[in-house]
Short mmCIF file of C-alpha atoms in Angstrom, two decimals:
data_model
loop_
_atom_site.label_atom_id
_atom_site.label_comp_id
_atom_site.label_asym_id
_atom_site.label_seq_id
_atom_site.Cartn_x
_atom_site.Cartn_y
_atom_site.Cartn_z
CA MET A 1 0.00 0.00 0.00
CA ASN A 2 1.39 3.38 -0.95
CA THR A 3 1.39 6.40 1.32
CA THR A 4 -1.39 8.90 0.63
CA THR A 5 -0.52 12.53 1.23
CA LEU A 6 -2.74 15.58 1.62
CA GLY A 7 -4.49 16.45 -1.63
CA GLU A 8 -3.10 13.38 -3.37
CA VAL A 9 -4.62 9.95 -3.91
CA ARG A 10 -2.55 7.10 -5.29
CA PRO A 11 -3.82 3.89 -6.88
CA GLY A 12 -2.36 1.69 -4.13
CA ASP A 13 -4.77 2.83 -1.42
CA GLY A 14 -7.20 0.02 -2.28
CA PHE A 15 -10.14 2.15 -3.48
CA GLN A 16 -11.54 2.52 -6.98
CA PRO A 17 -11.03 5.89 -8.74
CA ASP A 18 -14.72 6.81 -8.51
CA GLU A 19 -14.72 5.99 -4.79
CA ARG A 20 -11.66 8.15 -4.20
CA MET A 21 -13.30 11.00 -6.09
CA GLN A 22 -16.46 10.71 -3.96
CA LEU A 23 -14.45 10.65 -0.74
CA GLN A 24 -12.54 13.75 -1.82
CA ALA A 25 -15.70 15.56 -2.91
CA ALA A 26 -17.46 14.77 0.38
CA GLY A 27 -14.57 16.14 2.42
CA THR A 28 -14.16 12.77 4.14
CA SER A 29 -10.96 12.70 6.17
CA LEU A 30 -10.74 8.98 7.06
CA ALA A 31 -12.24 5.90 5.43
CA GLY A 32 -11.41 2.23 5.13
CA ARG A 33 -12.67 -1.13 3.96
CA ILE A 34 -11.96 -4.72 5.00
CA ALA A 35 -12.87 -7.50 2.58
CA ILE A 36 -13.83 -10.40 4.86
CA GLY A 37 -12.03 -13.62 3.95
CA SER A 38 -9.87 -12.12 1.21
CA GLY A 39 -7.05 -10.79 3.37
CA SER A 40 -7.18 -7.30 1.85
CA ALA A 41 -7.85 -3.90 3.40
CA ALA A 42 -8.01 -0.33 2.11
CA LEU A 43 -7.30 2.94 3.90
CA PHE A 44 -7.95 6.55 2.84
CA ARG A 45 -6.75 9.66 4.65
CA ARG A 46 -7.22 13.35 3.88
CA GLY A 47 -5.36 15.62 6.30
CA VAL A 48 -7.08 18.46 8.15
CA GLY A 49 -5.23 21.43 9.62
CA GLN A 50 -1.89 19.94 8.50
CA LEU A 51 -2.26 17.27 11.18
CA TRP A 52 -1.44 13.62 10.38
CA PRO A 53 -1.69 14.19 6.61
CA GLU A 54 -0.47 10.75 5.57
CA VAL A 55 -1.14 7.06 5.89
CA ILE A 56 1.94 5.70 7.67
CA GLU A 57 3.49 2.41 6.56
CA ASP A 58 5.88 0.88 9.06
CA ALA A 59 6.69 -2.54 10.52
CA GLY A 60 3.92 -4.34 8.65
CA ILE A 61 1.09 -1.95 9.47
CA CYS A 62 -0.65 0.92 7.73
CA LEU A 63 -1.75 3.53 10.28
CA ALA A 64 -3.83 6.70 10.00
CA ILE A 65 -4.88 9.21 12.66
CA ASP A 66 -7.86 11.49 12.11
CA GLY A 67 -8.15 14.47 14.45
CA TYR A 68 -5.67 15.75 17.01
CA LEU A 69 -4.02 14.42 20.15
CA VAL A 70 -1.75 15.62 22.92
CA HIS A 71 0.35 12.71 24.11
CA ASP A 72 2.51 12.83 27.25
CA GLY A 73 2.31 16.62 27.21
CA ARG A 74 3.18 17.06 23.50
CA PHE A 75 0.88 18.16 20.69
CA LEU A 76 1.65 15.61 17.97
CA LEU A 77 1.60 16.87 14.38
CA GLY A 78 2.20 13.61 12.54
CA GLY A 79 5.48 14.32 10.76
CA PRO A 80 7.26 11.29 9.24
CA ASP A 81 9.62 10.51 12.13
CA GLU A 82 6.98 11.17 14.78
CA ALA A 83 4.42 9.12 12.86
CA ARG A 84 6.69 6.07 12.66
CA THR A 85 7.35 6.24 16.39
CA VAL A 86 3.62 6.41 17.09
CA ALA A 87 2.90 3.53 14.68
CA ARG A 88 5.38 1.25 16.43
CA ALA A 89 4.18 2.18 19.92
CA PHE A 90 0.54 1.68 18.93
CA ARG A 91 1.22 -1.71 17.37
CA THR A 92 3.14 -2.89 20.45
CA SER A 93 0.32 -1.98 22.87
CA PRO A 94 -2.66 0.15 21.81
CA ALA A 95 -3.90 0.47 25.40
CA THR A 96 -0.51 1.63 26.71
CA PHE A 97 -0.20 4.23 23.96
CA LEU A 98 -3.76 5.50 24.47
CA ALA A 99 -3.17 5.85 28.22
CA GLY A 100 -0.67 8.61 27.38
CA ILE A 101 -3.32 10.88 25.83
CA ASP A 102 -3.70 14.16 27.75
CA ASN A 103 -6.17 15.72 25.33
CA GLY A 104 -7.56 14.37 22.11
CA CYS A 105 -10.39 14.22 19.67
CA CYS A 106 -9.20 11.50 17.33
CA ASN A 107 -9.57 8.07 15.78
CA ILE A 108 -6.59 5.79 15.17
CA VAL A 109 -6.82 3.02 12.57
CA ALA A 110 -4.13 0.41 11.93
CA HIS A 111 -4.31 -2.30 9.25
CA ASP A 112 -1.95 -5.03 10.51
CA HIS A 113 -1.07 -7.13 7.44
CA ASP A 114 0.97 -9.68 9.39
CA ARG A 115 -1.77 -10.49 11.90
CA ARG A 116 -4.61 -9.94 9.38
CA VAL A 117 -6.52 -7.64 11.72
CA THR A 118 -7.53 -4.00 11.83
CA VAL A 119 -7.32 -2.14 15.15
CA ILE A 120 -9.52 0.94 15.60
CA ALA A 121 -9.17 3.08 18.74
CA ASN A 122 -10.20 6.51 19.97
CA ASP A 123 -9.74 9.01 22.79
CA PRO A 124 -11.65 8.85 26.12
CA THR A 125 -14.54 11.10 25.03
CA GLY A 126 -15.00 9.59 21.56
CA CYS A 127 -16.06 12.97 20.20
CA GLN A 128 -14.42 12.49 16.80
CA PRO A 129 -16.94 10.30 14.93
CA LEU A 130 -16.13 7.08 13.13
CA TYR A 131 -19.05 5.12 11.71
CA ILE A 132 -18.68 1.40 11.01
CA HIS A 133 -20.91 -0.62 8.70
CA VAL A 134 -20.87 -4.39 9.15
CA GLY A 135 -21.98 -6.25 6.03
CA ARG A 136 -21.99 -9.90 5.04
CA ASP A 137 -18.74 -9.79 3.07
CA VAL A 138 -17.24 -6.43 3.95
CA VAL A 139 -16.69 -4.06 6.88
CA THR A 140 -16.44 -0.39 5.98
CA PHE A 141 -15.82 2.72 8.06
CA ALA A 142 -15.62 6.49 7.60
CA ASN A 143 -15.71 9.64 9.68
CA ASP A 144 -18.91 10.85 7.99
CA PHE A 145 -21.99 9.31 6.39
CA PRO A 146 -21.40 10.55 2.80
CA GLY A 147 -17.98 8.91 2.87
CA LEU A 148 -19.36 5.70 4.35
CA GLN A 149 -22.13 5.54 1.76
CA ALA A 150 -19.60 6.03 -1.05
CA ILE A 151 -17.78 2.78 -0.18
CA SER A 152 -20.60 0.63 1.27
CA PRO A 153 -23.70 -1.22 0.11
CA PRO A 154 -26.98 0.74 0.40
CA PHE A 155 -28.19 1.40 3.94
CA ALA A 156 -31.65 0.94 5.46
CA ARG A 157 -33.05 3.36 8.04
CA ASP A 158 -33.20 2.35 11.69
CA PRO A 159 -36.66 3.36 13.00
CA LEU A 160 -35.42 3.59 16.58
CA GLY A 161 -32.47 5.73 15.51
CA CYS A 162 -34.92 8.06 13.77
CA ALA A 163 -37.18 8.17 16.84
CA GLU A 164 -34.30 9.02 19.17
CA LEU A 165 -33.15 11.75 16.79
CA TYR A 166 -36.65 13.22 16.96
CA TRP A 167 -36.92 12.97 20.74
CA PHE A 168 -33.43 14.02 21.81
CA GLY A 169 -31.63 15.48 18.78
CA TYR A 170 -29.16 12.55 18.80
CA GLN A 171 -29.07 8.77 19.23
CA ILE A 172 -28.26 7.12 22.54
CA ALA A 173 -24.88 5.41 22.97
CA ASN A 174 -23.53 4.11 19.64
CA ARG A 175 -26.77 3.83 17.68
CA THR A 176 -27.07 5.72 14.38
CA ILE A 177 -29.88 6.51 12.00
CA PHE A 178 -28.96 3.47 9.84
CA ARG A 179 -29.24 -0.25 10.49
CA ASP A 180 -26.00 -2.21 10.77
CA VAL A 181 -24.08 1.06 11.24
CA PHE A 182 -22.71 1.95 14.66
CA ARG A 183 -20.47 4.65 16.02
CA THR A 184 -17.27 3.66 17.81
CA PRO A 185 -17.77 3.75 21.60
CA PRO A 186 -15.74 6.32 23.59
CA GLY A 187 -12.45 5.07 24.98
CA SER A 188 -12.56 1.86 22.97
CA ILE A 189 -10.22 -0.49 21.12
CA LEU A 190 -11.89 -2.53 18.36
CA THR A 191 -10.05 -5.43 16.73
CA ILE A 192 -11.57 -6.63 13.45
CA ASP A 193 -10.47 -10.04 12.15
CA TRP A 194 -10.06 -10.06 8.36
CA ARG A 195 -10.77 -13.78 8.17
CA ASP A 196 -14.33 -13.78 9.50
CA GLY A 197 -15.21 -10.14 10.26
CA ALA A 198 -15.48 -10.77 14.00
CA ILE A 199 -15.14 -7.59 16.08
CA ALA A 200 -13.66 -7.76 19.59
CA THR A 201 -14.25 -4.65 21.72
CA ALA A 202 -12.16 -3.58 24.69
CA THR A 203 -12.19 -0.36 26.68
CA TRP A 204 -9.39 1.66 28.18
CA ALA A 205 -9.23 4.52 30.65
CA ARG A 206 -6.78 6.91 32.22
CA SER A 207 -7.76 8.56 35.47
CA ALA A 208 -8.37 12.30 35.35
CA GLU A 209 -5.96 14.50 37.28
CA ARG A 210 -8.27 15.46 40.14
CA PRO A 211 -6.88 18.11 42.49
CA THR A 212 -7.12 17.77 46.24
CA PRO A 213 -10.38 19.41 47.37
CA GLY A 214 -9.65 22.76 48.96
CA ASN A 215 -11.29 26.03 49.86
CA PRO A 216 -14.21 26.79 47.49
CA THR A 217 -12.74 30.24 46.93
CA GLU A 218 -9.77 28.53 45.24
CA VAL A 219 -11.90 26.89 42.55
CA GLY A 220 -11.49 29.84 40.17
CA ARG A 221 -7.73 29.82 40.62
CA ASP A 222 -7.55 26.07 40.01
CA LEU A 223 -9.74 26.37 36.92
CA ILE A 224 -7.62 29.09 35.34
CA ALA A 225 -4.42 27.17 36.11
CA ALA A 226 -5.88 24.03 34.52
CA MET A 227 -6.98 25.94 31.41
CA ARG A 228 -3.52 27.46 31.03
CA THR A 229 -2.05 23.97 31.17
CA ALA A 230 -4.54 22.77 28.53
CA CYS A 231 -3.72 25.71 26.25
CA ARG A 232 0.03 25.28 26.67
CA ARG A 233 -0.24 21.63 25.64
CA LEU A 234 -2.08 22.56 22.44
CA HIS A 235 0.40 25.17 21.24
CA VAL A 236 3.22 24.53 18.79
CA PRO A 237 4.96 27.30 16.83
CA GLU A 238 4.57 25.41 13.54
CA ARG A 239 0.79 25.97 13.39
CA ARG A 240 -1.39 29.07 13.13
CA TYR A 241 -4.25 29.27 15.64
CA GLY A 242 -7.65 30.91 15.66
CA ILE A 243 -10.34 30.98 18.34
CA LYS A 244 -14.10 30.93 17.98
CA LEU A 245 -14.84 33.81 20.33
CA SER A 246 -18.17 34.82 21.83
CA GLY A 247 -19.37 36.73 24.84
CA GLY A 248 -19.83 33.49 26.76
CA MET A 249 -17.72 32.19 29.63
CA ASP A 250 -16.22 29.18 27.83
CA SER A 251 -14.41 30.90 24.94
CA ARG A 252 -13.60 33.84 27.24
CA LEU A 253 -11.76 31.50 29.61
CA ILE A 254 -9.77 29.98 26.74
CA ALA A 255 -8.85 33.35 25.21
CA GLY A 256 -7.76 34.77 28.55
CA SER A 257 -5.67 31.70 29.34
CA TRP A 258 -3.88 31.46 25.96
CA GLN A 259 -0.35 32.69 26.64
CA ASP A 260 1.25 32.53 23.21
CA PRO A 261 1.25 35.34 20.62
CA GLY A 262 -0.40 35.17 17.23
CA LEU A 263 -3.91 34.12 18.27
CA HIS A 264 -6.61 35.38 15.87
CA ALA A 265 -10.26 35.60 16.98
CA PHE A 266 -13.36 34.99 14.85
CA THR A 267 -17.01 35.46 15.68
CA TYR A 268 -20.38 35.44 13.94
CA ALA A 269 -23.27 37.66 14.95
CA ALA A 270 -26.30 39.55 13.77
CA PRO A 271 -25.52 43.27 13.38
CA HIS A 272 -25.61 45.49 16.47
CA THR A 273 -26.23 42.69 18.99
CA ILE A 274 -25.14 42.91 22.61
CA GLU A 275 -23.11 39.70 22.29
CA CYS A 276 -21.17 41.14 19.35
CA ARG A 277 -20.32 44.27 21.34
CA ILE A 278 -19.19 42.17 24.30
CA THR A 279 -16.98 40.08 22.01
CA GLN A 280 -15.40 43.18 20.48
CA LYS A 281 -14.71 44.60 23.94
CA LEU A 282 -13.16 41.31 25.06
CA ALA A 283 -10.91 41.10 21.99
CA ARG A 284 -9.69 44.67 22.56
CA ALA A 285 -8.95 43.95 26.21
CA LEU A 286 -6.90 40.88 25.23
CA ALA A 287 -5.26 42.63 22.26
CA ILE A 288 -6.44 39.88 19.90
CA PRO A 289 -7.37 40.73 16.29
CA LEU A 290 -11.04 39.94 15.67
CA ASP A 291 -12.87 39.09 12.43
CA ILE A 292 -16.65 39.48 12.60
CA VAL A 293 -18.80 37.47 10.19
CA THR A 294 -22.20 39.11 9.91
CA VAL A 295 -25.19 36.77 9.83
CA GLU A 296 -28.22 38.45 8.28
CA GLY A 297 -30.63 38.21 5.36
CA ASP A 298 -31.18 34.82 3.76
CA PHE A 299 -28.48 33.05 5.76
CA PHE A 300 -30.43 29.77 5.65
CA SER A 301 -29.68 29.16 1.98
CA ASP A 302 -25.96 29.86 2.38
CA LEU A 303 -25.22 28.37 5.80
CA HIS A 304 -27.82 25.76 6.64
CA ALA A 305 -29.15 24.19 3.46
CA PRO A 306 -25.72 22.78 2.43
CA LEU A 307 -25.48 20.93 5.77
CA TYR A 308 -28.53 18.73 5.19
CA PRO A 309 -26.92 16.18 2.82
CA LYS A 310 -23.93 15.66 5.09
CA HIS A 311 -25.09 16.21 8.68
CA ALA A 312 -28.93 16.24 8.61
CA LEU A 313 -29.12 19.41 10.71
CA ALA A 314 -29.65 23.12 10.28
CA GLU A 315 -28.83 24.87 13.54
CA PHE A 316 -25.09 25.51 13.58
CA PHE A 317 -23.28 28.67 12.51
CA HIS A 318 -19.65 27.68 13.13
CA GLN A 319 -19.20 26.94 9.43
CA ALA A 320 -19.75 30.65 8.72
CA LEU A 321 -16.27 31.29 10.08
CA THR A 322 -14.30 28.82 7.95
CA PRO A 323 -13.88 31.01 4.82
CA ARG A 324 -12.34 33.80 6.94
CA MET A 325 -10.17 31.30 8.78
CA ARG A 326 -9.02 29.83 5.49
CA GLU A 327 -8.12 33.32 4.19
CA ALA A 328 -6.15 33.98 7.38
CA GLY A 329 -4.21 30.73 7.03
CA ILE A 330 -5.62 29.21 10.22
CA ASP A 331 -4.76 25.54 10.72
CA CYS A 332 -6.44 24.92 14.09
CA ALA A 333 -9.35 26.68 15.79
CA LEU A 334 -9.85 26.68 19.56
CA ASP A 335 -13.45 26.04 20.61
CA GLY A 336 -15.12 26.32 24.02
CA LEU A 337 -17.59 23.59 23.22
CA ALA A 338 -17.85 20.96 25.97
CA GLY A 339 -17.60 23.65 28.63
CA ASP A 340 -21.38 23.85 28.79
CA VAL A 341 -21.64 20.22 29.86
CA LEU A 342 -18.69 20.30 32.23
CA PHE A 343 -19.60 23.59 33.91
CA CYS A 344 -22.95 25.26 33.52
CA GLY A 345 -25.19 24.33 30.61
CA LEU A 346 -26.77 21.29 32.21
CA ALA A 347 -27.40 22.72 35.68
CA LEU A 348 -31.15 22.89 35.20
CA LYS A 349 -31.40 19.49 33.55
CA ARG A 350 -29.35 17.81 36.29
CA LYS A 351 -31.89 19.06 38.80
CA GLY A 352 -34.92 18.12 36.72
CA GLY A 353 -35.44 21.17 34.53
CA ALA A 354 -37.10 24.54 35.08
CA ARG A 355 -39.88 23.13 37.29
CA ALA A 356 -37.35 21.68 39.73
CA ALA A 357 -35.40 24.95 39.67
CA LEU A 358 -38.50 26.84 40.77
CA GLN A 359 -39.15 24.23 43.44
CA ASN A 360 -35.63 24.77 44.75
CA ILE A 361 -36.21 28.53 44.86
CA PHE A 362 -39.40 28.14 46.91
CA GLY A 363 -38.03 25.38 49.11
CA THR A 364 -40.45 22.68 47.91
CA ALA A 365 -38.06 20.41 46.03
CA GLY A 366 -37.98 16.73 46.92
CA PRO A 367 -34.90 14.86 48.11
CA GLU A 368 -32.02 14.37 45.69
CA LEU A 369 -31.49 10.94 44.19
CA GLY A 370 -28.61 9.05 45.74
CA THR A 371 -26.76 5.96 44.55
CA ALA A 372 -29.66 3.52 44.99
CA VAL A 373 -31.37 4.16 41.66
CA SER A 374 -31.96 1.32 39.21
CA ASP A 375 -30.99 1.53 35.55
CA GLU A 376 -34.65 1.36 34.58
CA ALA A 377 -35.67 4.17 36.95
CA ALA A 378 -32.74 6.27 35.74
CA ALA A 379 -33.81 5.69 32.14
CA GLU A 380 -37.30 7.09 32.85
CA ILE A 381 -35.86 10.19 34.50
CA ILE A 382 -33.26 10.80 31.81
CA PHE A 383 -35.77 10.28 28.98
CA ASN A 384 -38.02 13.00 30.39
CA GLN A 385 -35.10 15.36 31.04
CA ILE A 386 -33.45 15.17 27.62
CA ARG A 387 -36.60 14.92 25.51
CA ILE A 388 -37.17 18.00 23.35
CA ALA A 389 -40.84 18.96 23.13
CA ASP A 390 -42.47 20.26 19.97
CA GLY A 391 -44.31 22.93 21.95
CA THR A 392 -47.02 24.59 19.90
CA LEU A 393 -45.47 23.57 16.58
CA PRO A 394 -46.24 19.88 15.93
CA ALA A 395 -43.53 18.53 13.65
CA LEU A 396 -45.08 15.18 12.72
CA LYS A 397 -48.35 13.91 11.34
CA PRO A 398 -50.46 11.82 13.76
CA ASP A 399 -49.60 8.47 12.14
CA ALA A 400 -45.87 9.23 12.24
CA MET A 401 -46.17 10.35 15.86
CA GLN A 402 -47.95 7.13 16.73
CA ALA A 403 -45.20 5.04 15.10
CA ILE A 404 -42.51 6.89 17.04
CA ASN A 405 -44.33 6.66 20.37
CA ALA A 406 -44.56 2.90 19.89
CA LEU A 407 -40.75 2.79 20.14
CA LYS A 408 -40.51 4.55 23.51
CA ARG A 409 -39.86 1.31 25.41
CA ASP A 410 -36.96 0.50 23.07
CA ALA A 411 -35.48 3.98 23.64
CA LEU A 412 -35.78 3.50 27.40
CA ASN A 413 -33.91 0.20 27.02
CA ASP A 414 -31.12 2.00 25.15
CA ILE A 415 -30.77 4.48 28.00
CA ALA A 416 -30.90 1.73 30.64
CA ARG A 417 -28.10 -0.17 28.85
CA GLU A 418 -25.98 2.99 28.60
CA PHE A 419 -26.40 4.12 32.22
CA PRO A 420 -24.13 1.39 33.73
CA ASN A 421 -21.25 2.96 31.76
CA CYS A 422 -21.68 6.21 33.70
CA ASP A 423 -19.63 6.08 36.91
CA PRO A 424 -21.49 3.39 38.91
CA GLY A 425 -21.44 3.99 42.64
CA LEU A 426 -21.77 7.78 42.45
CA SER A 427 -24.96 9.75 43.02
CA PHE A 428 -27.48 10.09 40.21
CA ASP A 429 -26.58 13.76 39.64
CA ARG A 430 -22.91 12.89 39.09
CA ARG A 431 -23.78 9.96 36.87
CA TYR A 432 -26.08 12.16 34.82
CA ILE A 433 -23.15 14.45 34.05
CA ARG A 434 -21.22 11.44 32.74
CA PHE A 435 -24.25 10.37 30.70
CA ALA A 436 -24.39 13.84 29.15
CA ILE A 437 -20.67 13.73 28.32
CA ARG A 438 -20.97 10.29 26.69
CA ASN A 439 -24.05 11.21 24.69
CA ARG A 440 -25.09 14.81 24.15
CA MET A 441 -21.64 16.37 24.40
CA ARG A 442 -20.06 13.64 22.26
CA ARG A 443 -22.59 14.21 19.46
CA ASP A 444 -22.58 18.02 19.76
CA VAL A 445 -18.80 18.33 19.62
CA ALA A 446 -18.67 15.98 16.63
CA LEU A 447 -21.17 18.02 14.65
CA GLN A 448 -19.95 21.52 15.46
CA GLY A 449 -16.36 20.53 14.71
CA GLY A 450 -17.45 18.55 11.66
CA VAL A 451 -19.08 21.52 9.93
CA CYS A 452 -15.68 23.28 9.87
CA ARG A 453 -13.89 20.35 8.25
CA PRO A 454 -11.98 19.70 6.06
CA ASP A 455 -10.73 23.30 6.06
CA VAL A 456 -9.92 23.69 9.77
CA GLU A 457 -9.22 21.26 12.60
CA THR A 458 -11.05 22.24 15.78
CA LEU A 459 -9.28 21.85 19.15
CA TYR A 460 -11.12 21.55 22.47
CA PRO A 461 -9.16 22.70 25.54
CA PHE A 462 -12.01 21.60 27.80
CA LEU A 463 -11.30 17.97 26.87
CA ASP A 464 -7.89 18.10 28.57
CA ARG A 465 -7.78 15.55 31.37
CA VAL A 466 -6.57 18.17 33.87
CA LEU A 467 -9.64 20.30 33.20
CA VAL A 468 -11.92 17.29 33.34
CA GLY A 469 -10.38 16.45 36.71
CA VAL A 470 -11.07 19.95 38.05
CA THR A 471 -14.68 19.93 36.90
CA MET A 472 -15.42 16.40 38.15
CA ALA A 473 -13.63 16.81 41.51
#
């Protein structure tokens, strides 16, 4: 197999010319195929943000990394020498190598020709998507659905996946909208046998760096120190950085903690909004150049309609920034996403929503749930907390609504099966945070970062294990 470099596809990658053209046109950054029983495997890589731009061939394996990772305190770029070192360490012991990740949003794929297996692994949060289709004679995978469809047999819809998308805005655990297609679990190592297509799944974990509990007044100091550590780990002089800046606390914390020169800020806003003025004031205070992308007029046609074929959504605006970032030569963009789950955005939901918040205010709230809550009881509570109501705008016809409601028990079973993965032994409130990280945050980060690819690689300081330790302490 020949090495594939950024912007270049060679015949030896195992894909047909029309497939390679479709993968390039879709902006797919990682794709592969395993022909069961034939002993052959294909691997496609398109670099993003000048990170890991090649398929690495070394010591009998072909390895590709999609996304970014900080390993043992170093932001790895994927140059030839570094890539070979990583390939050998990963082949020797995937779990040992993964345990060295300090921050990452990545998938690692290794075709091992000597052992006739493919090993697929990811970071602890699993935010970088990789979708796997298991067919009768072939296993295919890609980081997005258009890429997966380009190299796979036709898919059939999964009714439960569609119902969960309607109820929650995402699927629970590793379910997708298609049958026989699943998303790689967070913190997992999958080994696919080329001989029979069997998939063995293992998990790995590295404990977060949790500080010793101290005076509550020191929380702010600890948080800022942890964010500075996360930012320092992500900086290398060889890359040009931007930040998606808003008036919110998450991006403000990142911008104020970034210690290295050359940071360029970008924001989108409707004209004359308060948030835009706050962002401008913040950028001036930090002496950071700011590009403002105005969102007005018929922005739906330009920003949202193109997302439907690839992501099946129309609510994100991050993609509005990518043309300006591309013009400025930005390789990597810092994003405060994930901070809402780790810090503030789920406060109401963890306590049962707005009704429970009012009950707390008036002193009429019931007792908090402890550790003695069954998976089935937790599933009922979580379903009602994360379900998105239609309000006064019914989105479905009565017959479609009836068909979806008939699947509620199956959705509850999905939640009940996922809940044991969420810090057993802790209180329900703490376990709910972990559930949100494994589900809502994982899907949200994947989509908001995905809409900026393949032009820019998004980096998430809040995924640093030091920060996670501070927030979960």
